[in-house]
Amino acid sequence: MRKIFFERPYLALLPFLLLYLIIILVQDSGMLTGDEGRYLTFAENLLNGFYSPPPPEINLWNGPGFPLYLIPFVAFKVPLLIIRIFNAVLYFLALILFNKTLSHFIKKKRSLLFTFLFGCYYMPYKSLPHIISETLSIFLIAAVAYMAVNYFSSNLKYKSIKHTILFAMVLAYLALTKVLFGEVYLFAAMLFLLLYLVTKNPLYKRSFSLIILAFFFCIPYLIYTYSLSGKILYWSNAAGMSLYWMSNPVPGELGEWHNDSLNTSSLDQKSLQLLQLNHQAEYDEIHQYKGVQRDMKFKEMAWRNLKSHPIKIFKNWIANWSRMFFNYPESYVSLGTAKILNMLVNIPVLLLLAYSAFLTFKNKYQLPFAIKFLLIISGIYLFGSSLLSAYDRMFYIHAPVFGLWICYAFSFLKKNTNKTATVS
């Protein structure tokens, strides 16, 4: 029986599928909440032959990746609960991909143990009961990690044009799901090209070509957004509003995002009134504009705040990093039980990442190139996220990458470090 579990780890991981289903069933509200309605509306738009309304009322708040995934559910009028249940399936498939990725480096028994620990990671559970893009993103990042490990291996089978195109298409779909990856790919491509010119390592050249190909597959969407906005490389009209809140110069406010009507439900009445007092005049001015013009106005105000209050913006940036890890601090919101739980979960993870970084530095030539590739992509993404209004979901979607790094560091790099210390 034990041998069957190691040969077919999906059987050993089935309890996690049951756990994820229970979480969804227990927390299901039966109604649309938060961003769910917007994603479903985008899917309906795609079924009707368009994505955004025409100018000036354009809506490119999200990329089309997740709405494309939702199309079959919307087309067949599948109940909301069933759509949410598929989140459990996606996350379970991410677990299996994580296990298969680890198995490339680690023996099956140890790989399964690490996968169990990964499956217990609490932070992504918060997305499971909701029709939002995070669970799909985790699955896609797990798929990217699996493909990267195979693509950069010595196995010639994975160096074919077919596998290159498939890998690039998955990367492109990730960018269409989380559009910040589109910007990330441009920076990553420049970095890979620079590293190739310096080191002459052909793997950096392959990485550059792969990222450029992935970006090429995103061009139809960028042509569409150009037709609506008149702007090149225009991924979304949500960035301006996020930059505005990140550049918030008001003392005591910490750069987190607030909704379009300044009626954040988590705030008490007194805090809500204070928030509106601080921002209503600017919001009234901005909301005279629509679509791209409104996005540009938000960006203008963000730039003005940055020039006028650089120290305050730096404090907001530090708060952003804390929110990515712990979803705290937030203006007018005290440290509650949920945020303490986030800390209890992620502080050990951050310590493991810090130790993995130390081990990597000590064994800088021992880290497989695939993990370097993944860390560069995820690292640029996190840094880019820190420049916007950041939250924990921007960190935990990278769990497959950081989990792989930790597992490899503790399985191989720690052993090498200990050997070096013994010899010395």
mmCIF file with all atom_site columns, N, CA and C in Angstrom, residues 66-90:
data_model
loop_
_atom_site.group_PDB
_atom_site.id
_atom_site.type_symbol
_atom_site.label_atom_id
_atom_site.label_alt_id
_atom_site.label_comp_id
_atom_site.label_asym_id
_atom_site.label_entity_id
_atom_site.label_seq_id
_atom_site.pdbx_PDB_ins_code
_atom_site.Cartn_x
_atom_site.Cartn_y
_atom_site.Cartn_z
_atom_site.occupancy
_atom_site.B_iso_or_equiv
_atom_site.pdbx_formal_charge
_atom_site.auth_seq_id
_atom_site.auth_comp_id
_atom_site.auth_asym_id
_atom_site.auth_atom_id
_atom_site.pdbx_PDB_model_num
ATOM 1  N N  . PHE A 1 66 ? -8.685  34.760 -16.514 1.00 0.00 ? 66 PHE A N  1
ATOM 2  C CA . PHE A 1 66 ? -9.668  34.103 -15.649 1.00 0.00 ? 66 PHE A CA 1
ATOM 3  C C  . PHE A 1 66 ? -11.067 34.102 -16.268 1.00 0.00 ? 66 PHE A C  1
ATOM 4  N N  . PRO A 1 67 ? -11.534 35.204 -16.875 1.00 0.00 ? 67 PRO A N  1
ATOM 5  C CA . PRO A 1 67 ? -12.828 35.137 -17.579 1.00 0.00 ? 67 PRO A CA 1
ATOM 6  C C  . PRO A 1 67 ? -12.862 34.069 -18.679 1.00 0.00 ? 67 PRO A C  1
ATOM 7  N N  . LEU A 1 68 ? -11.744 33.853 -19.369 1.00 0.00 ? 68 LEU A N  1
ATOM 8  C CA . LEU A 1 68 ? -11.709 32.779 -20.376 1.00 0.00 ? 68 LEU A CA 1
ATOM 9  C C  . LEU A 1 68 ? -11.940 31.421 -19.710 1.00 0.00 ? 68 LEU A C  1
ATOM 10 N N  . TYR A 1 69 ? -11.347 31.214 -18.560 1.00 0.00 ? 69 TYR A N  1
ATOM 11 C CA . TYR A 1 69 ? -11.557 29.977 -17.802 1.00 0.00 ? 69 TYR A CA 1
ATOM 12 C C  . TYR A 1 69 ? -13.024 29.826 -17.405 1.00 0.00 ? 69 TYR A C  1
ATOM 13 N N  . LEU A 1 70 ? -13.685 30.938 -17.119 1.00 0.00 ? 70 LEU A N  1
ATOM 14 C CA . LEU A 1 70 ? -15.079 30.895 -16.647 1.00 0.00 ? 70 LEU A CA 1
ATOM 15 C C  . LEU A 1 70 ? -16.102 30.696 -17.759 1.00 0.00 ? 70 LEU A C  1
ATOM 16 N N  . ILE A 1 71 ? -15.688 30.856 -19.008 1.00 0.00 ? 71 ILE A N  1
ATOM 17 C CA . ILE A 1 71 ? -16.651 30.824 -20.114 1.00 0.00 ? 71 ILE A CA 1
ATOM 18 C C  . ILE A 1 71 ? -17.531 29.573 -20.110 1.00 0.00 ? 71 ILE A C  1
ATOM 19 N N  . PRO A 1 72 ? -16.989 28.357 -19.984 1.00 0.00 ? 72 PRO A N  1
ATOM 20 C CA . PRO A 1 72 ? -17.881 27.175 -19.996 1.00 0.00 ? 72 PRO A CA 1
ATOM 21 C C  . PRO A 1 72 ? -18.905 27.199 -18.861 1.00 0.00 ? 72 PRO A C  1
ATOM 22 N N  . PHE A 1 73 ? -18.507 27.662 -17.695 1.00 0.00 ? 73 PHE A N  1
ATOM 23 C CA . PHE A 1 73 ? -19.440 27.726 -16.566 1.00 0.00 ? 73 PHE A CA 1
ATOM 24 C C  . PHE A 1 73 ? -20.566 28.723 -16.838 1.00 0.00 ? 73 PHE A C  1
ATOM 25 N N  . VAL A 1 74 ? -20.192 29.857 -17.399 1.00 0.00 ? 74 VAL A N  1
ATOM 26 C CA . VAL A 1 74 ? -21.192 30.892 -17.682 1.00 0.00 ? 74 VAL A CA 1
ATOM 27 C C  . VAL A 1 74 ? -22.088 30.464 -18.836 1.00 0.00 ? 74 VAL A C  1
ATOM 28 N N  . ALA A 1 75 ? -21.494 29.859 -19.853 1.00 0.00 ? 75 ALA A N  1
ATOM 29 C CA . ALA A 1 75 ? -22.265 29.460 -21.035 1.00 0.00 ? 75 ALA A CA 1
ATOM 30 C C  . ALA A 1 75 ? -23.347 28.451 -20.678 1.00 0.00 ? 75 ALA A C  1
ATOM 31 N N  . PHE A 1 76 ? -23.042 27.541 -19.755 1.00 0.00 ? 76 PHE A N  1
ATOM 32 C CA . PHE A 1 76 ? -23.998 26.500 -19.368 1.00 0.00 ? 76 PHE A CA 1
ATOM 33 C C  . PHE A 1 76 ? -24.727 26.832 -18.067 1.00 0.00 ? 76 PHE A C  1
ATOM 34 N N  . LYS A 1 77 ? -24.576 28.097 -17.623 1.00 0.00 ? 77 LYS A N  1
ATOM 35 C CA . LYS A 1 77 ? -25.293 28.588 -16.436 1.00 0.00 ? 77 LYS A CA 1
ATOM 36 C C  . LYS A 1 77 ? -25.094 27.662 -15.224 1.00 0.00 ? 77 LYS A C  1
ATOM 37 N N  . VAL A 1 78 ? -23.849 27.285 -15.008 1.00 0.00 ? 78 VAL A N  1
ATOM 38 C CA . VAL A 1 78 ? -23.496 26.408 -13.896 1.00 0.00 ? 78 VAL A CA 1
ATOM 39 C C  . VAL A 1 78 ? -23.682 27.153 -12.581 1.00 0.00 ? 78 VAL A C  1
ATOM 40 N N  . PRO A 1 79 ? -24.263 26.519 -11.564 1.00 0.00 ? 79 PRO A N  1
ATOM 41 C CA . PRO A 1 79 ? -24.447 27.191 -10.271 1.00 0.00 ? 79 PRO A CA 1
ATOM 42 C C  . PRO A 1 79 ? -23.129 27.698 -9.693  1.00 0.00 ? 79 PRO A C  1
ATOM 43 N N  . LEU A 1 80 ? -23.200 28.782 -8.930  1.00 0.00 ? 80 LEU A N  1
ATOM 44 C CA . LEU A 1 80 ? -22.002 29.393 -8.360  1.00 0.00 ? 80 LEU A CA 1
ATOM 45 C C  . LEU A 1 80 ? -21.215 28.402 -7.514  1.00 0.00 ? 80 LEU A C  1
ATOM 46 N N  . LEU A 1 81 ? -21.918 27.559 -6.775  1.00 0.00 ? 81 LEU A N  1
ATOM 47 C CA . LEU A 1 81 ? -21.232 26.608 -5.905  1.00 0.00 ? 81 LEU A CA 1
ATOM 48 C C  . LEU A 1 81 ? -20.349 25.662 -6.707  1.00 0.00 ? 81 LEU A C  1
ATOM 49 N N  . ILE A 1 82 ? -20.807 25.240 -7.869  1.00 0.00 ? 82 ILE A N  1
ATOM 50 C CA . ILE A 1 82 ? -20.010 24.319 -8.692  1.00 0.00 ? 82 ILE A CA 1
ATOM 51 C C  . ILE A 1 82 ? -18.741 25.006 -9.188  1.00 0.00 ? 82 ILE A C  1
ATOM 52 N N  . ILE A 1 83 ? -18.878 26.290 -9.572  1.00 0.00 ? 83 ILE A N  1
ATOM 53 C CA . ILE A 1 83 ? -17.683 27.032 -10.008 1.00 0.00 ? 83 ILE A CA 1
ATOM 54 C C  . ILE A 1 83 ? -16.675 27.093 -8.872  1.00 0.00 ? 83 ILE A C  1
ATOM 55 N N  . ARG A 1 84 ? -17.175 27.337 -7.661  1.00 0.00 ? 84 ARG A N  1
ATOM 56 C CA . ARG A 1 84 ? -16.278 27.410 -6.500  1.00 0.00 ? 84 ARG A CA 1
ATOM 57 C C  . ARG A 1 84 ? -15.656 26.048 -6.199  1.00 0.00 ? 84 ARG A C  1
ATOM 58 N N  . ILE A 1 85 ? -16.410 25.007 -6.375  1.00 0.00 ? 85 ILE A N  1
ATOM 59 C CA . ILE A 1 85 ? -15.879 23.664 -6.128  1.00 0.00 ? 85 ILE A CA 1
ATOM 60 C C  . ILE A 1 85 ? -14.711 23.356 -7.057  1.00 0.00 ? 85 ILE A C  1
ATOM 61 N N  . PHE A 1 86 ? -14.743 23.897 -8.263  1.00 0.00 ? 86 PHE A N  1
ATOM 62 C CA . PHE A 1 86 ? -13.628 23.676 -9.180  1.00 0.00 ? 86 PHE A CA 1
ATOM 63 C C  . PHE A 1 86 ? -12.340 24.324 -8.686  1.00 0.00 ? 86 PHE A C  1
ATOM 64 N N  . ASN A 1 87 ? -12.439 25.288 -7.763  1.00 0.00 ? 87 ASN A N  1
ATOM 65 C CA . ASN A 1 87 ? -11.234 25.818 -7.136  1.00 0.00 ? 87 ASN A CA 1
ATOM 66 C C  . ASN A 1 87 ? -10.489 24.715 -6.384  1.00 0.00 ? 87 ASN A C  1
ATOM 67 N N  . ALA A 1 88 ? -11.249 23.845 -5.727  1.00 0.00 ? 88 ALA A N  1
ATOM 68 C CA . ALA A 1 88 ? -10.627 22.728 -5.010  1.00 0.00 ? 88 ALA A CA 1
ATOM 69 C C  . ALA A 1 88 ? -9.881  21.825 -5.978  1.00 0.00 ? 88 ALA A C  1
ATOM 70 N N  . VAL A 1 89 ? -10.472 21.603 -7.143  1.00 0.00 ? 89 VAL A N  1
ATOM 71 C CA . VAL A 1 89 ? -9.827  20.762 -8.156  1.00 0.00 ? 89 VAL A CA 1
ATOM 72 C C  . VAL A 1 89 ? -8.541  21.414 -8.655  1.00 0.00 ? 89 VAL A C  1
ATOM 73 N N  . LEU A 1 90 ? -8.600  22.723 -8.916  1.00 0.00 ? 90 LEU A N  1
ATOM 74 C CA . LEU A 1 90 ? -7.412  23.434 -9.390  1.00 0.00 ? 90 LEU A CA 1
ATOM 75 C C  . LEU A 1 90 ? -6.278  23.370 -8.366  1.00 0.00 ? 90 LEU A C  1
#
